[in-house]
Amino acid sequence: MKPAVLNSAMAALCLVANPAAGRAQAEGHDLPEPLRRPEGAELVFLAVTLNGAPQEGDYLIARQGGNFFFRSSDLARWRIRFSPAAAITIDRESFIPLAALPGATVQFDAARQHIALTVPADRFDAQSISGSAARVRPTDSAFAAFLNYDLSFQYDRKLQTAAFLELGVSDDWGLLTSTMAVGQQAGAGNLTRLDSYFLRDFPDSLTRLVVGDAVTDARDWSRQIRFGGIRLGTDFSLQPNLVTFPTPAFTGRTAIPSNVELLVNNAQRFQTDVTQGPFSIDQVPLVNGAGDVTLVIRDALGVERRVTSSYYVSSRLLSRGLSAWSLEGGAERRDYGIRNFSYRNPFAAGSYRRGITDWLSLEGRTELSGDVQMVGAGANIVWPAIGEFGVAGAVSRGGDGKGTLYRVFFSRITPGWNIAVSYQHASRDFDQLGIYRDEERITRQLQASGGVALGRWGNLGVVYTDLEYADRNRTRLASASYSVGIGDRGYVSLFALRSDIEGFGVDTTFGVGLTIPFGSRGSGYVRADNRNALAEIRQTPPTQGGWGYRLTAGVGENDRQQAELLWRGDPGEVSVEAGRVEGNAGVRMLASGGLLFTGGRPYATRRVEDAVGVVDVPDLADVRIYQENRPITRTDAKGRAIIPDLRAYEQNRIAIDPGDIPIDARMPNDTLLVVPRYRGAVRAHFAIEKDHPATIVLQAADGTPVEVGTTVQLDTGETAFTGYGGEIFVREVKPGMAIEFDTGQGPCRVVLGALPAGEILPRIGPLRCGVAARTP
């Protein structure tokens, strides 16, 4: 046996006997001395191509005749799997022989000092790629105080006024807000408080705290009520990009770097680049229900492979291990919108959901008060071949005794058709929060819906609801609709509705509608049924502001004619309506907007809804502002603008038009990404650096132009070179600036005096210099 082979064999035996040593080598730690360099091996730096893809830089590789050895750290960087037991030591570094990488081959080009390494795709570690967007942290908020208003003035034989007001204060600590309605009836004014609460979000833990007026959590089989107190629980809206339900992972393998694209029902939903080897893509935002996913792999050579698979997902489920909870305590609110403070029946309640597997999620809820105690649980299940199922049950004890409830649900959604059926039954004595009278207590509920997509022939849908109450009243509603597009000119819809309500008899309505869009903001609509005919034409105002209108005329049981003119601007929206309904004429004016105080200044703006952005382009007026590539507004005289409708907890792209920036200004970035909190204000500050450039003409002491190419040194540290006629261009000039250069007559120095006023790009000079020794 040759000595080199014997040494390699002994090294391998030592690693097998001591796995810890192999791990140390793989991690790049110092290696024990007994592992020695193979006899005759030389270390060289080579350029490397891996499966045809050039790797940046040169790599240290050991060569022994036709045998090659690669550093463990480089193989790990390239995600190539290897056995630590195969490692040997060369100059105290861990190397892996090529023979220890099954299926790998090399081609060595000595002239180019290049090695081409080819490794089978299954020798690489798998990449794990998430199809959902990464979590984002909110941008620091700015203090903001706002007043939203909706005002209504209506004249119909007498003047009636009403207003909805919302007052709020927000910052990084949270949101404090209160809403109220103001009305005038028979000359007597009244004010009704609606909701008042403090809200604080914790995005990192997906938790929201509400103190004050709130609503309880609710499942499909429980009720949601208004109450005053405290609610603390999970809120997935704090990370809108988070995929909360189980989605399948899509796997593939490629030998060279490639581009991977996911098509969901033939629509692109995700795209990324992958390196060589196996990969897995999970957390892909899929369409609810059943569908097909096509995995498209395109390598650098243009070769394309497609793999199609089916899936079924349901947003009713939670991903395995993911949980959501809610704790509520306080008192039920009665007579909302009528009385300012009407709270009764103190209670405590809580709910919990958890994803058990990729096909099963469990949930439960408990309500405890002096009037009622209720506990219930449910399960949601996905069987991909059939659909999704839900079951739930609850028991209660109230003033009327003990009661029970159960509910079953089935649904299947596909691109071509869908169906959903649910049935719920409650005993006469079943009780829960928010039920006070028999006419509010549903004892039996059947709901069914279905739809079929007919391709270019349109869509057909039906819905049926049957409700029975504890007071023996029963309501049955059935509807059917059909719609089909007329090319790109509009669409036609047919509809029918039948209602059977206890005490009101049977009522049937059927008709046809036609919608025709024109332009990007306008549309026309005509509808006729067995009781009425209606025609309407409208045009909405532009997003950035402008005019819109609406004209409506109807005949039949609903005889009315109406005209509306709408204006939208940065301070808000105003509309004026004139109409006649069943012979009675009247006019109405509506105004909507907000007053905002932030950044030390007040603003009149549109309503502050989800979040608000304060755009700052210092001292530059009339600069166009874009939100998600749409023109929104312009800066005012001080370079400020307000965007009142940012999306909370999402990245909002705000940009300015570089063409509106003066030529003497520099802008490091014309686009910013901001992530505001809920109802919070966030500042988007565009740093503008103004230059004071000038062209300076230099002359030697005898008045001749300085020679072309002469080096000029400015006292700012900047270096320039003269052009024809002794001209230099200086990006930033200022009075007192010293300019030094050499001529054939010796060194010269010039000091700038006062600069020309009012010129953006002045021409200064010619400036004549003297010999430095004679310069004062």
PDB file of C-alpha atoms in Angstrom, residues 339-487:
ATOM      1  CA  ARG A 339     -77.963  55.920  25.940  1.00  0.00           C
ATOM      2  CA  ASN A 340     -74.518  57.142  26.900  1.00  0.00           C
ATOM      3  CA  PHE A 341     -73.945  54.769  29.819  1.00  0.00           C
ATOM      4  CA  SER A 342     -76.075  51.659  30.078  1.00  0.00           C
ATOM      5  CA  TYR A 343     -74.113  48.681  31.419  1.00  0.00           C
ATOM      6  CA  ARG A 344     -75.463  45.644  33.241  1.00  0.00           C
ATOM      7  CA  ASN A 345     -74.771  41.994  33.999  1.00  0.00           C
ATOM      8  CA  PRO A 346     -71.049  41.839  34.922  1.00  0.00           C
ATOM      9  CA  PHE A 347     -69.345  38.870  33.264  1.00  0.00           C
ATOM     10  CA  ALA A 348     -66.060  37.157  32.491  1.00  0.00           C
ATOM     11  CA  ALA A 349     -65.464  35.208  29.285  1.00  0.00           C
ATOM     12  CA  GLY A 350     -62.672  33.610  27.354  1.00  0.00           C
ATOM     13  CA  SER A 351     -62.000  31.641  24.192  1.00  0.00           C
ATOM     14  CA  TYR A 352     -59.090  29.560  22.918  1.00  0.00           C
ATOM     15  CA  ARG A 353     -58.174  28.023  19.553  1.00  0.00           C
ATOM     16  CA  ARG A 354     -55.228  25.837  18.627  1.00  0.00           C
ATOM     17  CA  GLY A 355     -53.973  24.006  15.577  1.00  0.00           C
ATOM     18  CA  ILE A 356     -53.476  20.385  16.589  1.00  0.00           C
ATOM     19  CA  THR A 357     -52.407  18.947  13.223  1.00  0.00           C
ATOM     20  CA  ASP A 358     -52.407  20.173   9.640  1.00  0.00           C
ATOM     21  CA  TRP A 359     -55.987  18.899   9.323  1.00  0.00           C
ATOM     22  CA  LEU A 360     -57.474  19.506  12.805  1.00  0.00           C
ATOM     23  CA  SER A 361     -58.025  22.625  14.926  1.00  0.00           C
ATOM     24  CA  LEU A 362     -59.881  22.739  18.234  1.00  0.00           C
ATOM     25  CA  GLU A 363     -61.657  25.651  19.906  1.00  0.00           C
ATOM     26  CA  GLY A 364     -63.537  26.422  23.087  1.00  0.00           C
ATOM     27  CA  ARG A 365     -65.354  29.263  24.820  1.00  0.00           C
ATOM     28  CA  THR A 366     -66.652  29.943  28.322  1.00  0.00           C
ATOM     29  CA  GLU A 367     -69.000  32.717  29.545  1.00  0.00           C
ATOM     30  CA  LEU A 368     -69.742  33.351  33.218  1.00  0.00           C
ATOM     31  CA  SER A 369     -72.105  35.959  34.652  1.00  0.00           C
ATOM     32  CA  GLY A 370     -74.804  36.296  37.293  1.00  0.00           C
ATOM     33  CA  ASP A 371     -77.476  35.571  34.658  1.00  0.00           C
ATOM     34  CA  VAL A 372     -75.879  32.846  32.571  1.00  0.00           C
ATOM     35  CA  GLN A 373     -73.052  30.301  32.518  1.00  0.00           C
ATOM     36  CA  MET A 374     -72.096  28.725  29.199  1.00  0.00           C
ATOM     37  CA  VAL A 375     -69.288  26.459  28.031  1.00  0.00           C
ATOM     38  CA  GLY A 376     -68.772  25.067  24.545  1.00  0.00           C
ATOM     39  CA  ALA A 377     -66.204  23.494  22.270  1.00  0.00           C
ATOM     40  CA  GLY A 378     -65.768  22.775  18.598  1.00  0.00           C
ATOM     41  CA  ALA A 379     -63.521  21.197  16.012  1.00  0.00           C
ATOM     42  CA  ASN A 380     -62.687  22.099  12.420  1.00  0.00           C
ATOM     43  CA  ILE A 381     -61.403  19.354  10.142  1.00  0.00           C
ATOM     44  CA  VAL A 382     -60.104  19.315   6.573  1.00  0.00           C
ATOM     45  CA  TRP A 383     -60.345  16.129   4.513  1.00  0.00           C
ATOM     46  CA  PRO A 384     -58.717  17.216   1.228  1.00  0.00           C
ATOM     47  CA  ALA A 385     -60.511  14.660  -0.927  1.00  0.00           C
ATOM     48  CA  ILE A 386     -63.934  15.753   0.363  1.00  0.00           C
ATOM     49  CA  GLY A 387     -63.797  19.233   1.962  1.00  0.00           C
ATOM     50  CA  GLU A 388     -63.909  20.851   5.388  1.00  0.00           C
ATOM     51  CA  PHE A 389     -66.113  19.908   8.322  1.00  0.00           C
ATOM     52  CA  GLY A 390     -67.032  21.604  11.552  1.00  0.00           C
ATOM     53  CA  VAL A 391     -68.765  20.344  14.689  1.00  0.00           C
ATOM     54  CA  ALA A 392     -69.530  22.205  17.914  1.00  0.00           C
ATOM     55  CA  GLY A 393     -71.535  21.739  21.075  1.00  0.00           C
ATOM     56  CA  ALA A 394     -72.332  23.820  24.144  1.00  0.00           C
ATOM     57  CA  VAL A 395     -74.257  23.630  27.401  1.00  0.00           C
ATOM     58  CA  SER A 396     -75.614  26.478  29.495  1.00  0.00           C
ATOM     59  CA  ARG A 397     -77.425  27.316  32.674  1.00  0.00           C
ATOM     60  CA  GLY A 398     -79.537  30.454  32.935  1.00  0.00           C
ATOM     61  CA  GLY A 399     -82.692  31.820  34.456  1.00  0.00           C
ATOM     62  CA  ASP A 400     -84.837  29.344  32.499  1.00  0.00           C
ATOM     63  CA  GLY A 401     -82.746  26.319  33.429  1.00  0.00           C
ATOM     64  CA  LYS A 402     -80.229  24.204  31.566  1.00  0.00           C
ATOM     65  CA  GLY A 403     -79.914  24.168  27.795  1.00  0.00           C
ATOM     66  CA  THR A 404     -77.890  22.622  25.003  1.00  0.00           C
ATOM     67  CA  LEU A 405     -76.700  23.578  21.511  1.00  0.00           C
ATOM     68  CA  TYR A 406     -75.046  21.703  18.681  1.00  0.00           C
ATOM     69  CA  ARG A 407     -73.860  22.710  15.215  1.00  0.00           C
ATOM     70  CA  VAL A 408     -72.560  20.843  12.160  1.00  0.00           C
ATOM     71  CA  PHE A 409     -70.989  22.345   9.062  1.00  0.00           C
ATOM     72  CA  PHE A 410     -69.687  21.175   5.696  1.00  0.00           C
ATOM     73  CA  SER A 411     -68.081  23.110   2.868  1.00  0.00           C
ATOM     74  CA  ARG A 412     -66.132  22.468  -0.295  1.00  0.00           C
ATOM     75  CA  ILE A 413     -64.702  25.218  -2.461  1.00  0.00           C
ATOM     76  CA  THR A 414     -63.134  24.576  -5.853  1.00  0.00           C
ATOM     77  CA  PRO A 415     -62.308  26.858  -8.788  1.00  0.00           C
ATOM     78  CA  GLY A 416     -65.298  25.449 -10.674  1.00  0.00           C
ATOM     79  CA  TRP A 417     -67.954  25.119  -7.970  1.00  0.00           C
ATOM     80  CA  ASN A 418     -68.620  25.518  -4.257  1.00  0.00           C
ATOM     81  CA  ILE A 419     -71.104  24.334  -1.678  1.00  0.00           C
ATOM     82  CA  ALA A 420     -71.642  25.061   2.024  1.00  0.00           C
ATOM     83  CA  VAL A 421     -74.260  23.675   4.435  1.00  0.00           C
ATOM     84  CA  SER A 422     -74.637  24.308   8.172  1.00  0.00           C
ATOM     85  CA  TYR A 423     -77.261  23.307  10.701  1.00  0.00           C
ATOM     86  CA  GLN A 424     -77.543  24.564  14.278  1.00  0.00           C
ATOM     87  CA  HIS A 425     -80.054  23.571  16.928  1.00  0.00           C
ATOM     88  CA  ALA A 426     -80.503  25.005  20.394  1.00  0.00           C
ATOM     89  CA  SER A 427     -82.953  23.969  23.063  1.00  0.00           C
ATOM     90  CA  ARG A 428     -85.528  26.507  24.243  1.00  0.00           C
ATOM     91  CA  ASP A 429     -83.572  27.002  27.485  1.00  0.00           C
ATOM     92  CA  PHE A 430     -80.109  27.423  25.957  1.00  0.00           C
ATOM     93  CA  ASP A 431     -78.711  30.776  27.081  1.00  0.00           C
ATOM     94  CA  GLN A 432     -75.630  32.917  26.446  1.00  0.00           C
ATOM     95  CA  LEU A 433     -74.525  36.537  26.782  1.00  0.00           C
ATOM     96  CA  GLY A 434     -76.554  39.031  24.758  1.00  0.00           C
ATOM     97  CA  ILE A 435     -79.889  37.138  24.773  1.00  0.00           C
ATOM     98  CA  TYR A 436     -82.697  38.859  26.680  1.00  0.00           C
ATOM     99  CA  ARG A 437     -85.906  38.005  24.821  1.00  0.00           C
ATOM    100  CA  ASP A 438     -87.345  34.990  23.039  1.00  0.00           C
ATOM    101  CA  GLU A 439     -87.443  36.899  19.735  1.00  0.00           C
ATOM    102  CA  GLU A 440     -83.616  37.090  19.910  1.00  0.00           C
ATOM    103  CA  ARG A 441     -83.135  33.393  20.703  1.00  0.00           C
ATOM    104  CA  ILE A 442     -82.592  31.268  17.560  1.00  0.00           C
ATOM    105  CA  THR A 443     -83.548  27.664  18.238  1.00  0.00           C
ATOM    106  CA  ARG A 444     -82.999  26.292  14.737  1.00  0.00           C
ATOM    107  CA  GLN A 445     -80.865  27.559  11.883  1.00  0.00           C
ATOM    108  CA  LEU A 446     -80.295  26.007   8.475  1.00  0.00           C
ATOM    109  CA  GLN A 447     -78.082  27.738   5.921  1.00  0.00           C
ATOM    110  CA  ALA A 448     -77.038  26.444   2.514  1.00  0.00           C
ATOM    111  CA  SER A 449     -75.296  28.024  -0.449  1.00  0.00           C
ATOM    112  CA  GLY A 450     -73.786  26.876  -3.710  1.00  0.00           C
ATOM    113  CA  GLY A 451     -72.245  28.254  -6.834  1.00  0.00           C
ATOM    114  CA  VAL A 452     -70.979  27.151 -10.235  1.00  0.00           C
ATOM    115  CA  ALA A 453     -68.411  28.901 -12.452  1.00  0.00           C
ATOM    116  CA  LEU A 454     -69.406  28.428 -16.078  1.00  0.00           C
ATOM    117  CA  GLY A 455     -66.319  29.983 -17.616  1.00  0.00           C
ATOM    118  CA  ARG A 456     -67.151  32.470 -20.335  1.00  0.00           C
ATOM    119  CA  TRP A 457     -70.822  31.640 -19.804  1.00  0.00           C
ATOM    120  CA  GLY A 458     -70.854  33.331 -16.394  1.00  0.00           C
ATOM    121  CA  ASN A 459     -71.504  32.352 -12.773  1.00  0.00           C
ATOM    122  CA  LEU A 460     -74.550  30.917 -11.024  1.00  0.00           C
ATOM    123  CA  GLY A 461     -75.226  31.062  -7.277  1.00  0.00           C
ATOM    124  CA  VAL A 462     -78.030  30.119  -4.835  1.00  0.00           C
ATOM    125  CA  VAL A 463     -78.493  30.818  -1.099  1.00  0.00           C
ATOM    126  CA  TYR A 464     -81.098  29.490   1.348  1.00  0.00           C
ATOM    127  CA  THR A 465     -81.633  30.443   5.007  1.00  0.00           C
ATOM    128  CA  ASP A 466     -84.231  29.072   7.453  1.00  0.00           C
ATOM    129  CA  LEU A 467     -84.410  30.566  10.964  1.00  0.00           C
ATOM    130  CA  GLU A 468     -86.742  29.609  13.774  1.00  0.00           C
ATOM    131  CA  TYR A 469     -86.929  31.597  17.029  1.00  0.00           C
ATOM    132  CA  ALA A 470     -87.982  30.692  20.549  1.00  0.00           C
ATOM    133  CA  ASP A 471     -91.179  32.728  20.161  1.00  0.00           C
ATOM    134  CA  ARG A 472     -92.197  30.389  17.288  1.00  0.00           C
ATOM    135  CA  ASN A 473     -91.554  32.986  14.591  1.00  0.00           C
ATOM    136  CA  ARG A 474     -89.912  31.646  11.476  1.00  0.00           C
ATOM    137  CA  THR A 475     -88.048  33.347   8.625  1.00  0.00           C
ATOM    138  CA  ARG A 476     -87.137  31.719   5.319  1.00  0.00           C
ATOM    139  CA  LEU A 477     -85.097  33.448   2.617  1.00  0.00           C
ATOM    140  CA  ALA A 478     -84.070  32.050  -0.759  1.00  0.00           C
ATOM    141  CA  SER A 479     -82.153  33.803  -3.520  1.00  0.00           C
ATOM    142  CA  ALA A 480     -80.588  32.924  -6.846  1.00  0.00           C
ATOM    143  CA  SER A 481     -78.351  34.960  -9.132  1.00  0.00           C
ATOM    144  CA  TYR A 482     -76.679  34.596 -12.483  1.00  0.00           C
ATOM    145  CA  SER A 483     -74.141  36.962 -14.015  1.00  0.00           C
ATOM    146  CA  VAL A 484     -72.206  36.915 -17.257  1.00  0.00           C
ATOM    147  CA  GLY A 485     -69.734  39.299 -18.811  1.00  0.00           C
ATOM    148  CA  ILE A 486     -70.356  40.960 -22.155  1.00  0.00           C
ATOM    149  CA  GLY A 487     -66.770  40.940 -23.348  1.00  0.00           C
TER     150      GLY A 487
END
